[in-house]
Amino acid sequence: MSGPDFGDSADDGHGDDDRDANADATSTGESSDENAVSIEDDGVIRWFLKTDDGTVVFARDVASSVAIVAIVGLLLFGLSGIWPPLVAVESGSMEPNMERGDLIFVVDDDRFVGDDPADGTGVVTLENGQESNHEKFGNPGDVIVFKPDGSDRRTPIIHRAHFWVEDGENWVATQADPAYLNGNDCDDISTCPAPHDGFVTKGDANYNYDQIGMNPKSNIVRPDWVSGKAMVRIPWLGHVRLTFDTIFGGTATTSPTVVGASPDGQGSAAIGAHAVGTAGVAAAGVTAAVAVTRRRF
């Protein structure tokens, strides 16, 4: 009579478990190897898109952010027709309809044209807008971005187009509102008679036309000096651009709202070195930041 074989029983009871654990470990290792990606097996593109390498993940996130910014920029350019499609307002001469630090979306003047635009342009003046009920930013008529005197070296101005004049016209006598002439007549104004066809402009918060005085902010604004029409205002976002301009030596200024004139328009105008009272604009590109948080357990 023989006793029970405890050795065999021990092997039978635990040997299989050990073999199963080893098999599982081997299986897990094979699965991990199968899920891993490598340049040799998968190619550079699939490896770049799928790898968990920290440096590549960071580069991938940066690349995707840049792609998003590029797509948004292209969409805005397609809608606007000009580049850059965004400008940051530098001063308060268009208050309260535009504030310093607003970001303004602008379009080419031949897009989104209202009723009764000025001859040969896509700009509706305040005078025509009053009749056609075409309003932008709280008042009749379009707000335009233009180069003062057509100069590329001066900060562009964003003001409302009040009326259209023709070459040689005594516009002070024919169309101007006396309230915005500061007591001047045509003999006192270097832009009268008009030296060419174009727009007479004014900031909504200013007391005088931009073309008033012997040293006006701009001559009569020719159509080819107009770089765009203002369409949409985004409050505060332009401060980002203006801050960068200030830090890195840009052209941002803090011009007062008015040109030193009394409310009745009879006061004397004090023009500072930065064209006081004009709303300068700094070209603002499209900016975006994409934050990606990853956790590994």
PDB file of C-alpha atoms in Angstrom:
ATOM      1  CA  MET A   1       0.000   0.000   0.000  1.00  0.00           C
ATOM      2  CA  SER A   2       1.513   3.229  -0.980  1.00  0.00           C
ATOM      3  CA  GLY A   3       0.796   6.685   0.384  1.00  0.00           C
ATOM      4  CA  PRO A   4      -0.332   9.696  -1.582  1.00  0.00           C
ATOM      5  CA  ASP A   5       2.217  11.281  -3.884  1.00  0.00           C
ATOM      6  CA  PHE A   6       2.362  14.809  -2.481  1.00  0.00           C
ATOM      7  CA  GLY A   7       5.083  15.850  -4.876  1.00  0.00           C
ATOM      8  CA  ASP A   8       3.019  15.015  -7.891  1.00  0.00           C
ATOM      9  CA  SER A   9      -0.012  16.686  -6.370  1.00  0.00           C
ATOM     10  CA  ALA A  10       1.984  19.859  -5.720  1.00  0.00           C
ATOM     11  CA  ASP A  11       3.159  19.896  -9.264  1.00  0.00           C
ATOM     12  CA  ASP A  12      -0.338  19.266 -10.529  1.00  0.00           C
ATOM     13  CA  GLY A  13      -1.819  22.001  -8.335  1.00  0.00           C
ATOM     14  CA  HIS A  14       0.628  24.830  -9.022  1.00  0.00           C
ATOM     15  CA  GLY A  15       2.650  23.909 -12.051  1.00  0.00           C
ATOM     16  CA  ASP A  16      -0.176  24.722 -14.423  1.00  0.00           C
ATOM     17  CA  ASP A  17      -0.695  28.103 -12.763  1.00  0.00           C
ATOM     18  CA  ASP A  18       2.962  28.949 -13.187  1.00  0.00           C
ATOM     19  CA  ARG A  19       2.881  27.912 -16.797  1.00  0.00           C
ATOM     20  CA  ASP A  20      -0.274  29.992 -17.377  1.00  0.00           C
ATOM     21  CA  ALA A  21       1.296  33.056 -15.747  1.00  0.00           C
ATOM     22  CA  ASN A  22       4.388  32.661 -17.889  1.00  0.00           C
ATOM     23  CA  ALA A  23       2.228  32.255 -20.943  1.00  0.00           C
ATOM     24  CA  ASP A  24       0.275  35.377 -20.032  1.00  0.00           C
ATOM     25  CA  ALA A  25       3.459  37.349 -19.543  1.00  0.00           C
ATOM     26  CA  THR A  26       4.757  36.168 -22.873  1.00  0.00           C
ATOM     27  CA  SER A  27       1.449  36.985 -24.509  1.00  0.00           C
ATOM     28  CA  THR A  28       1.421  40.468 -22.979  1.00  0.00           C
ATOM     29  CA  GLY A  29       4.910  41.151 -24.215  1.00  0.00           C
ATOM     30  CA  GLU A  30       3.998  40.053 -27.702  1.00  0.00           C
ATOM     31  CA  SER A  31       0.874  42.267 -27.646  1.00  0.00           C
ATOM     32  CA  SER A  32       2.907  45.258 -26.502  1.00  0.00           C
ATOM     33  CA  ASP A  33       5.404  44.677 -29.282  1.00  0.00           C
ATOM     34  CA  GLU A  34       2.609  44.325 -31.807  1.00  0.00           C
ATOM     35  CA  ASN A  35       1.037  47.691 -30.803  1.00  0.00           C
ATOM     36  CA  ALA A  36       4.308  49.617 -30.876  1.00  0.00           C
ATOM     37  CA  VAL A  37       5.105  51.647 -33.975  1.00  0.00           C
ATOM     38  CA  SER A  38       8.477  52.177 -35.556  1.00  0.00           C
ATOM     39  CA  ILE A  39       9.846  53.999 -38.564  1.00  0.00           C
ATOM     40  CA  GLU A  40      11.153  50.726 -40.013  1.00  0.00           C
ATOM     41  CA  ASP A  41       7.812  48.898 -39.811  1.00  0.00           C
ATOM     42  CA  ASP A  42       5.293  51.706 -40.250  1.00  0.00           C
ATOM     43  CA  GLY A  43       7.024  54.488 -42.157  1.00  0.00           C
ATOM     44  CA  VAL A  44       7.790  58.045 -41.028  1.00  0.00           C
ATOM     45  CA  ILE A  45       4.264  59.489 -41.374  1.00  0.00           C
ATOM     46  CA  ARG A  46       2.411  56.781 -39.430  1.00  0.00           C
ATOM     47  CA  TRP A  47       5.163  56.731 -36.798  1.00  0.00           C
ATOM     48  CA  PHE A  48       4.930  60.530 -36.378  1.00  0.00           C
ATOM     49  CA  LEU A  49       1.137  60.366 -35.992  1.00  0.00           C
ATOM     50  CA  LYS A  50       1.001  57.348 -33.667  1.00  0.00           C
ATOM     51  CA  THR A  51       4.134  57.314 -31.512  1.00  0.00           C
ATOM     52  CA  ASP A  52       3.978  58.172 -27.811  1.00  0.00           C
ATOM     53  CA  ASP A  53       7.486  59.609 -27.724  1.00  0.00           C
ATOM     54  CA  GLY A  54       7.268  62.817 -25.657  1.00  0.00           C
ATOM     55  CA  THR A  55       9.313  64.994 -28.028  1.00  0.00           C
ATOM     56  CA  VAL A  56       7.335  63.886 -31.046  1.00  0.00           C
ATOM     57  CA  VAL A  57       4.023  64.399 -29.204  1.00  0.00           C
ATOM     58  CA  PHE A  58       5.042  68.010 -28.445  1.00  0.00           C
ATOM     59  CA  ALA A  59       6.096  68.618 -32.057  1.00  0.00           C
ATOM     60  CA  ARG A  60       2.813  67.086 -33.245  1.00  0.00           C
ATOM     61  CA  ASP A  61       0.786  69.408 -30.994  1.00  0.00           C
ATOM     62  CA  VAL A  62       2.691  72.467 -32.242  1.00  0.00           C
ATOM     63  CA  ALA A  63       2.206  71.404 -35.869  1.00  0.00           C
ATOM     64  CA  SER A  64      -1.540  70.898 -35.370  1.00  0.00           C
ATOM     65  CA  SER A  65      -1.855  74.335 -33.721  1.00  0.00           C
ATOM     66  CA  VAL A  66      -0.034  76.001 -36.613  1.00  0.00           C
ATOM     67  CA  ALA A  67      -2.290  74.173 -39.063  1.00  0.00           C
ATOM     68  CA  ILE A  68      -5.408  75.423 -37.260  1.00  0.00           C
ATOM     69  CA  VAL A  69      -4.117  79.006 -37.360  1.00  0.00           C
ATOM     70  CA  ALA A  70      -3.306  78.679 -41.076  1.00  0.00           C
ATOM     71  CA  ILE A  71      -6.763  77.314 -41.878  1.00  0.00           C
ATOM     72  CA  VAL A  72      -8.497  80.100 -39.931  1.00  0.00           C
ATOM     73  CA  GLY A  73      -6.310  82.671 -41.675  1.00  0.00           C
ATOM     74  CA  LEU A  74      -7.118  81.296 -45.115  1.00  0.00           C
ATOM     75  CA  LEU A  75     -10.853  81.276 -44.339  1.00  0.00           C
ATOM     76  CA  LEU A  76     -10.733  84.899 -43.172  1.00  0.00           C
ATOM     77  CA  PHE A  77      -8.704  85.914 -46.220  1.00  0.00           C
ATOM     78  CA  GLY A  78     -11.187  84.169 -48.506  1.00  0.00           C
ATOM     79  CA  LEU A  79     -14.062  86.055 -46.883  1.00  0.00           C
ATOM     80  CA  SER A  80     -12.251  89.382 -46.639  1.00  0.00           C
ATOM     81  CA  GLY A  81     -10.336  89.521 -49.905  1.00  0.00           C
ATOM     82  CA  ILE A  82      -7.475  91.461 -48.267  1.00  0.00           C
ATOM     83  CA  TRP A  83      -4.547  90.693 -45.988  1.00  0.00           C
ATOM     84  CA  PRO A  84      -4.383  91.207 -43.114  1.00  0.00           C
ATOM     85  CA  PRO A  85      -8.158  90.940 -42.555  1.00  0.00           C
ATOM     86  CA  LEU A  86      -7.923  92.220 -38.961  1.00  0.00           C
ATOM     87  CA  VAL A  87      -6.809  95.607 -37.634  1.00  0.00           C
ATOM     88  CA  ALA A  88      -6.382  96.839 -34.057  1.00  0.00           C
ATOM     89  CA  VAL A  89      -7.736 100.287 -33.189  1.00  0.00           C
ATOM     90  CA  GLU A  90      -5.084 102.465 -31.557  1.00  0.00           C
ATOM     91  CA  SER A  91      -7.074 105.497 -30.405  1.00  0.00           C
ATOM     92  CA  GLY A  92     -10.522 106.718 -29.459  1.00  0.00           C
ATOM     93  CA  SER A  93     -11.580 108.943 -32.360  1.00  0.00           C
ATOM     94  CA  MET A  94     -14.346 106.508 -33.353  1.00  0.00           C
ATOM     95  CA  GLU A  95     -15.834 106.190 -29.853  1.00  0.00           C
ATOM     96  CA  PRO A  96     -18.275 104.961 -28.766  1.00  0.00           C
ATOM     97  CA  ASN A  97     -18.733 102.877 -31.915  1.00  0.00           C
ATOM     98  CA  MET A  98     -15.122 101.660 -31.817  1.00  0.00           C
ATOM     99  CA  GLU A  99     -12.907 101.655 -28.745  1.00  0.00           C
ATOM    100  CA  ARG A 100      -9.155 101.604 -28.402  1.00  0.00           C
ATOM    101  CA  GLY A 101      -8.100  97.948 -28.307  1.00  0.00           C
ATOM    102  CA  ASP A 102     -10.959  96.690 -30.475  1.00  0.00           C
ATOM    103  CA  LEU A 103     -10.081  94.211 -33.187  1.00  0.00           C
ATOM    104  CA  ILE A 104     -11.863  95.035 -36.448  1.00  0.00           C
ATOM    105  CA  PHE A 105     -12.567  92.611 -39.279  1.00  0.00           C
ATOM    106  CA  VAL A 106     -12.219  94.437 -42.609  1.00  0.00           C
ATOM    107  CA  VAL A 107     -13.090  93.472 -46.179  1.00  0.00           C
ATOM    108  CA  ASP A 108     -12.216  94.728 -49.633  1.00  0.00           C
ATOM    109  CA  ASP A 109     -14.381  97.674 -50.585  1.00  0.00           C
ATOM    110  CA  ASP A 110     -15.992  95.759 -53.461  1.00  0.00           C
ATOM    111  CA  ARG A 111     -17.499  93.168 -51.072  1.00  0.00           C
ATOM    112  CA  PHE A 112     -20.785  93.391 -49.156  1.00  0.00           C
ATOM    113  CA  VAL A 113     -21.645  96.617 -50.972  1.00  0.00           C
ATOM    114  CA  GLY A 114     -24.644  98.552 -49.675  1.00  0.00           C
ATOM    115  CA  ASP A 115     -27.181 100.537 -51.700  1.00  0.00           C
ATOM    116  CA  ASP A 116     -26.021 103.670 -53.524  1.00  0.00           C
ATOM    117  CA  PRO A 117     -22.215 103.479 -53.170  1.00  0.00           C
ATOM    118  CA  ALA A 118     -20.010 106.373 -54.283  1.00  0.00           C
ATOM    119  CA  ASP A 119     -19.251 106.497 -57.990  1.00  0.00           C
ATOM    120  CA  GLY A 120     -16.914 103.680 -59.049  1.00  0.00           C
ATOM    121  CA  THR A 121     -16.386 102.372 -55.492  1.00  0.00           C
ATOM    122  CA  GLY A 122     -18.030  99.954 -53.085  1.00  0.00           C
ATOM    123  CA  VAL A 123     -18.190 102.542 -50.292  1.00  0.00           C
ATOM    124  CA  VAL A 124     -21.490 104.035 -49.147  1.00  0.00           C
ATOM    125  CA  THR A 125     -20.963 107.505 -47.674  1.00  0.00           C
ATOM    126  CA  LEU A 126     -22.773 108.845 -44.621  1.00  0.00           C
ATOM    127  CA  GLU A 127     -24.682 111.210 -46.908  1.00  0.00           C
ATOM    128  CA  ASN A 128     -25.951 108.366 -49.129  1.00  0.00           C
ATOM    129  CA  GLY A 129     -26.419 106.022 -46.190  1.00  0.00           C
ATOM    130  CA  GLN A 130     -28.900 108.409 -44.623  1.00  0.00           C
ATOM    131  CA  GLU A 131     -31.132 107.999 -47.659  1.00  0.00           C
ATOM    132  CA  SER A 132     -30.637 104.240 -48.186  1.00  0.00           C
ATOM    133  CA  ASN A 133     -30.646 103.296 -44.459  1.00  0.00           C
ATOM    134  CA  HIS A 134     -27.201 101.737 -44.821  1.00  0.00           C
ATOM    135  CA  GLU A 135     -25.628 101.819 -41.349  1.00  0.00           C
ATOM    136  CA  LYS A 136     -22.324 100.574 -39.967  1.00  0.00           C
ATOM    137  CA  PHE A 137     -21.127 100.886 -36.389  1.00  0.00           C
ATOM    138  CA  GLY A 138     -23.997 102.994 -35.130  1.00  0.00           C
ATOM    139  CA  ASN A 139     -24.225 105.601 -37.895  1.00  0.00           C
ATOM    140  CA  PRO A 140     -25.089 105.803 -41.605  1.00  0.00           C
ATOM    141  CA  GLY A 141     -22.356 105.053 -44.126  1.00  0.00           C
ATOM    142  CA  ASP A 142     -19.267 102.863 -44.262  1.00  0.00           C
ATOM    143  CA  VAL A 143     -16.208 103.097 -42.046  1.00  0.00           C
ATOM    144  CA  ILE A 144     -13.078 102.810 -44.167  1.00  0.00           C
ATOM    145  CA  VAL A 145      -9.408 102.059 -43.538  1.00  0.00           C
ATOM    146  CA  PHE A 146      -7.182 104.335 -45.621  1.00  0.00           C
ATOM    147  CA  LYS A 147      -3.603 105.511 -46.006  1.00  0.00           C
ATOM    148  CA  PRO A 148      -3.395 109.212 -45.092  1.00  0.00           C
ATOM    149  CA  ASP A 149      -2.196 111.089 -48.177  1.00  0.00           C
ATOM    150  CA  GLY A 150      -1.641 107.665 -49.742  1.00  0.00           C
ATOM    151  CA  SER A 151       1.536 107.183 -47.677  1.00  0.00           C
ATOM    152  CA  ASP A 152       2.798 103.710 -46.778  1.00  0.00           C
ATOM    153  CA  ARG A 153       4.976 105.207 -44.037  1.00  0.00           C
ATOM    154  CA  ARG A 154       2.153 106.640 -41.947  1.00  0.00           C
ATOM    155  CA  THR A 155      -0.206 104.704 -39.710  1.00  0.00           C
ATOM    156  CA  PRO A 156      -3.475 103.966 -41.547  1.00  0.00           C
ATOM    157  CA  ILE A 157      -6.650 105.684 -40.315  1.00  0.00           C
ATOM    158  CA  ILE A 158     -10.043 104.083 -39.727  1.00  0.00           C
ATOM    159  CA  HIS A 159     -12.773 106.750 -40.041  1.00  0.00           C
ATOM    160  CA  ARG A 160     -16.218 107.157 -41.582  1.00  0.00           C
ATOM    161  CA  ALA A 161     -16.622 108.309 -45.195  1.00  0.00           C
ATOM    162  CA  HIS A 162     -18.931 111.338 -44.981  1.00  0.00           C
ATOM    163  CA  PHE A 163     -19.345 112.357 -48.626  1.00  0.00           C
ATOM    164  CA  TRP A 164     -17.810 112.100 -52.082  1.00  0.00           C
ATOM    165  CA  VAL A 165     -16.294 115.126 -53.834  1.00  0.00           C
ATOM    166  CA  GLU A 166     -15.121 115.680 -57.377  1.00  0.00           C
ATOM    167  CA  ASP A 167     -11.916 117.191 -58.686  1.00  0.00           C
ATOM    168  CA  GLY A 168     -12.030 120.997 -58.355  1.00  0.00           C
ATOM    169  CA  GLU A 169     -15.178 121.039 -56.207  1.00  0.00           C
ATOM    170  CA  ASN A 170     -15.557 123.679 -53.484  1.00  0.00           C
ATOM    171  CA  TRP A 171     -16.845 121.010 -51.133  1.00  0.00           C
ATOM    172  CA  VAL A 172     -16.883 123.349 -48.139  1.00  0.00           C
ATOM    173  CA  ALA A 173     -19.634 125.344 -49.809  1.00  0.00           C
ATOM    174  CA  THR A 174     -21.464 122.508 -51.591  1.00  0.00           C
ATOM    175  CA  GLN A 175     -21.582 119.592 -49.119  1.00  0.00           C
ATOM    176  CA  ALA A 176     -19.825 120.196 -45.809  1.00  0.00           C
ATOM    177  CA  ASP A 177     -21.693 120.477 -42.509  1.00  0.00           C
ATOM    178  CA  PRO A 178     -20.655 123.846 -40.982  1.00  0.00           C
ATOM    179  CA  ALA A 179     -20.529 122.194 -37.538  1.00  0.00           C
ATOM    180  CA  TYR A 180     -17.457 120.220 -38.647  1.00  0.00           C
ATOM    181  CA  LEU A 181     -15.553 123.073 -40.343  1.00  0.00           C
ATOM    182  CA  ASN A 182     -14.263 124.778 -37.171  1.00  0.00           C
ATOM    183  CA  GLY A 183     -15.189 128.129 -38.683  1.00  0.00           C
ATOM    184  CA  ASN A 184     -13.051 127.645 -41.795  1.00  0.00           C
ATOM    185  CA  ASP A 185     -14.029 128.413 -45.368  1.00  0.00           C
ATOM    186  CA  CYS A 186     -12.463 127.102 -48.566  1.00  0.00           C
ATOM    187  CA  ASP A 187      -9.668 129.711 -48.491  1.00  0.00           C
ATOM    188  CA  ASP A 188      -8.531 128.407 -45.088  1.00  0.00           C
ATOM    189  CA  ILE A 189      -8.357 124.774 -46.130  1.00  0.00           C
ATOM    190  CA  SER A 190      -5.507 123.313 -48.182  1.00  0.00           C
ATOM    191  CA  THR A 191      -7.715 120.518 -49.550  1.00  0.00           C
ATOM    192  CA  CYS A 192     -10.293 122.917 -50.987  1.00  0.00           C
ATOM    193  CA  PRO A 193     -11.038 123.056 -53.879  1.00  0.00           C
ATOM    194  CA  ALA A 194     -10.635 119.294 -54.069  1.00  0.00           C
ATOM    195  CA  PRO A 195      -7.377 118.373 -55.855  1.00  0.00           C
ATOM    196  CA  HIS A 196      -8.933 115.098 -57.074  1.00  0.00           C
ATOM    197  CA  ASP A 197     -12.014 112.906 -56.702  1.00  0.00           C
ATOM    198  CA  GLY A 198     -12.398 111.172 -53.353  1.00  0.00           C
ATOM    199  CA  PHE A 199     -13.888 111.038 -49.861  1.00  0.00           C
ATOM    200  CA  VAL A 200     -14.122 113.551 -47.062  1.00  0.00           C
ATOM    201  CA  THR A 201     -13.786 111.602 -43.801  1.00  0.00           C
ATOM    202  CA  LYS A 202     -14.228 112.108 -40.053  1.00  0.00           C
ATOM    203  CA  GLY A 203     -13.899 110.159 -36.826  1.00  0.00           C
ATOM    204  CA  ASP A 204     -17.262 109.753 -35.100  1.00  0.00           C
ATOM    205  CA  ALA A 205     -15.880 111.307 -31.883  1.00  0.00           C
ATOM    206  CA  ASN A 206     -13.969 114.115 -33.616  1.00  0.00           C
ATOM    207  CA  TYR A 207     -15.318 117.629 -34.073  1.00  0.00           C
ATOM    208  CA  ASN A 208     -13.762 118.330 -37.467  1.00  0.00           C
ATOM    209  CA  TYR A 209     -13.345 116.676 -40.842  1.00  0.00           C
ATOM    210  CA  ASP A 210      -9.969 115.038 -41.404  1.00  0.00           C
ATOM    211  CA  GLN A 211      -9.389 117.401 -44.336  1.00  0.00           C
ATOM    212  CA  ILE A 212      -9.763 120.620 -42.296  1.00  0.00           C
ATOM    213  CA  GLY A 213      -6.950 123.145 -41.745  1.00  0.00           C
ATOM    214  CA  MET A 214      -3.692 123.949 -43.465  1.00  0.00           C
ATOM    215  CA  ASN A 215      -2.139 120.715 -42.128  1.00  0.00           C
ATOM    216  CA  PRO A 216      -4.976 118.217 -42.322  1.00  0.00           C
ATOM    217  CA  LYS A 217      -4.750 114.587 -41.213  1.00  0.00           C
ATOM    218  CA  SER A 218      -5.168 113.603 -44.860  1.00  0.00           C
ATOM    219  CA  ASN A 219      -5.947 115.097 -48.217  1.00  0.00           C
ATOM    220  CA  ILE A 220      -9.174 114.100 -49.943  1.00  0.00           C
ATOM    221  CA  VAL A 221      -9.090 110.298 -49.743  1.00  0.00           C
ATOM    222  CA  ARG A 222      -8.668 108.809 -53.198  1.00  0.00           C
ATOM    223  CA  PRO A 223     -10.318 105.399 -53.769  1.00  0.00           C
ATOM    224  CA  ASP A 224      -6.934 103.734 -54.288  1.00  0.00           C
ATOM    225  CA  TRP A 225      -5.870 104.873 -50.803  1.00  0.00           C
ATOM    226  CA  VAL A 226      -8.702 102.837 -49.271  1.00  0.00           C
ATOM    227  CA  SER A 227      -7.475  99.426 -48.123  1.00  0.00           C
ATOM    228  CA  GLY A 228     -10.762  98.108 -46.740  1.00  0.00           C
ATOM    229  CA  LYS A 229     -14.146  98.580 -45.085  1.00  0.00           C
ATOM    230  CA  ALA A 230     -14.810  97.800 -41.431  1.00  0.00           C
ATOM    231  CA  MET A 231     -17.407  95.067 -40.920  1.00  0.00           C
ATOM    232  CA  VAL A 232     -17.246  93.513 -37.451  1.00  0.00           C
ATOM    233  CA  ARG A 233     -15.916  94.725 -34.109  1.00  0.00           C
ATOM    234  CA  ILE A 234     -14.363  92.324 -31.572  1.00  0.00           C
ATOM    235  CA  PRO A 235     -13.921  94.215 -28.275  1.00  0.00           C
ATOM    236  CA  TRP A 236     -10.600  94.161 -26.388  1.00  0.00           C
ATOM    237  CA  LEU A 237      -8.832  91.545 -28.488  1.00  0.00           C
ATOM    238  CA  GLY A 238      -6.764  94.173 -30.276  1.00  0.00           C
ATOM    239  CA  HIS A 239      -4.971  95.000 -27.016  1.00  0.00           C
ATOM    240  CA  VAL A 240      -2.854  91.892 -27.582  1.00  0.00           C
ATOM    241  CA  ARG A 241      -1.455  93.348 -30.796  1.00  0.00           C
ATOM    242  CA  LEU A 242      -1.045  96.837 -29.359  1.00  0.00           C
ATOM    243  CA  THR A 243       0.873  95.443 -26.382  1.00  0.00           C
ATOM    244  CA  PHE A 244       3.275  93.624 -28.690  1.00  0.00           C
ATOM    245  CA  ASP A 245       3.763  96.814 -30.705  1.00  0.00           C
ATOM    246  CA  THR A 246       4.567  98.746 -27.535  1.00  0.00           C
ATOM    247  CA  ILE A 247       6.996  96.127 -26.206  1.00  0.00           C
ATOM    248  CA  PHE A 248       8.829  95.625 -29.491  1.00  0.00           C
ATOM    249  CA  GLY A 249       8.891  99.243 -30.617  1.00  0.00           C
ATOM    250  CA  GLY A 250       5.807  99.334 -32.857  1.00  0.00           C
ATOM    251  CA  THR A 251       3.681 102.331 -33.744  1.00  0.00           C
ATOM    252  CA  ALA A 252       0.954 102.067 -31.111  1.00  0.00           C
ATOM    253  CA  THR A 253      -0.053 105.443 -29.662  1.00  0.00           C
ATOM    254  CA  THR A 254      -2.682 106.647 -27.239  1.00  0.00           C
ATOM    255  CA  SER A 255      -4.104 109.615 -29.112  1.00  0.00           C
ATOM    256  CA  PRO A 256      -6.813 111.682 -27.416  1.00  0.00           C
ATOM    257  CA  THR A 257     -10.370 111.358 -28.633  1.00  0.00           C
ATOM    258  CA  VAL A 258     -10.794 114.870 -30.057  1.00  0.00           C
ATOM    259  CA  VAL A 259      -8.635 117.509 -31.689  1.00  0.00           C
ATOM    260  CA  GLY A 260      -8.786 120.122 -28.962  1.00  0.00           C
ATOM    261  CA  ALA A 261     -11.877 121.789 -30.419  1.00  0.00           C
ATOM    262  CA  SER A 262     -14.721 123.085 -28.296  1.00  0.00           C
ATOM    263  CA  PRO A 263     -18.115 121.323 -28.636  1.00  0.00           C
ATOM    264  CA  ASP A 264     -19.386 124.008 -31.013  1.00  0.00           C
ATOM    265  CA  GLY A 265     -16.473 123.361 -33.352  1.00  0.00           C
ATOM    266  CA  GLN A 266     -15.023 126.848 -32.938  1.00  0.00           C
ATOM    267  CA  GLY A 267     -12.050 126.027 -30.707  1.00  0.00           C
ATOM    268  CA  SER A 268      -8.482 125.884 -31.945  1.00  0.00           C
ATOM    269  CA  ALA A 269      -7.102 122.516 -33.001  1.00  0.00           C
ATOM    270  CA  ALA A 270      -3.908 121.288 -31.385  1.00  0.00           C
ATOM    271  CA  ILE A 271      -2.381 118.580 -33.537  1.00  0.00           C
ATOM    272  CA  GLY A 272       0.246 116.471 -31.818  1.00  0.00           C
ATOM    273  CA  ALA A 273       3.102 114.540 -33.361  1.00  0.00           C
ATOM    274  CA  HIS A 274       0.969 111.453 -33.792  1.00  0.00           C
ATOM    275  CA  ALA A 275      -1.988 112.982 -35.650  1.00  0.00           C
ATOM    276  CA  VAL A 276      -4.051 113.592 -32.532  1.00  0.00           C
ATOM    277  CA  GLY A 277      -7.606 112.363 -32.755  1.00  0.00           C
ATOM    278  CA  THR A 278      -7.131 109.905 -35.576  1.00  0.00           C
ATOM    279  CA  ALA A 279      -7.819 106.260 -34.957  1.00  0.00           C
ATOM    280  CA  GLY A 280      -4.657 104.624 -36.200  1.00  0.00           C
ATOM    281  CA  VAL A 281      -4.778 100.956 -36.959  1.00  0.00           C
ATOM    282  CA  ALA A 282      -2.075  98.348 -36.660  1.00  0.00           C
ATOM    283  CA  ALA A 283      -2.305  95.333 -38.907  1.00  0.00           C
ATOM    284  CA  ALA A 284      -3.168  92.323 -36.810  1.00  0.00           C
ATOM    285  CA  GLY A 285      -2.613  88.789 -37.996  1.00  0.00           C
ATOM    286  CA  VAL A 286      -4.654  85.821 -36.923  1.00  0.00           C
ATOM    287  CA  THR A 287      -3.413  84.369 -33.600  1.00  0.00           C
ATOM    288  CA  ALA A 288      -4.475  81.201 -31.807  1.00  0.00           C
ATOM    289  CA  ALA A 289      -3.269  79.043 -28.945  1.00  0.00           C
ATOM    290  CA  VAL A 290      -4.223  75.421 -28.542  1.00  0.00           C
ATOM    291  CA  ALA A 291      -3.588  73.914 -25.103  1.00  0.00           C
ATOM    292  CA  VAL A 292      -3.309  70.153 -24.973  1.00  0.00           C
ATOM    293  CA  THR A 293      -3.175  68.296 -21.666  1.00  0.00           C
ATOM    294  CA  ARG A 294      -2.142  64.642 -21.612  1.00  0.00           C
ATOM    295  CA  ARG A 295      -2.143  62.269 -18.673  1.00  0.00           C
ATOM    296  CA  ARG A 296      -0.517  58.903 -18.424  1.00  0.00           C
ATOM    297  CA  PHE A 297      -1.603  56.440 -15.769  1.00  0.00           C
TER     298      PHE A 297
END
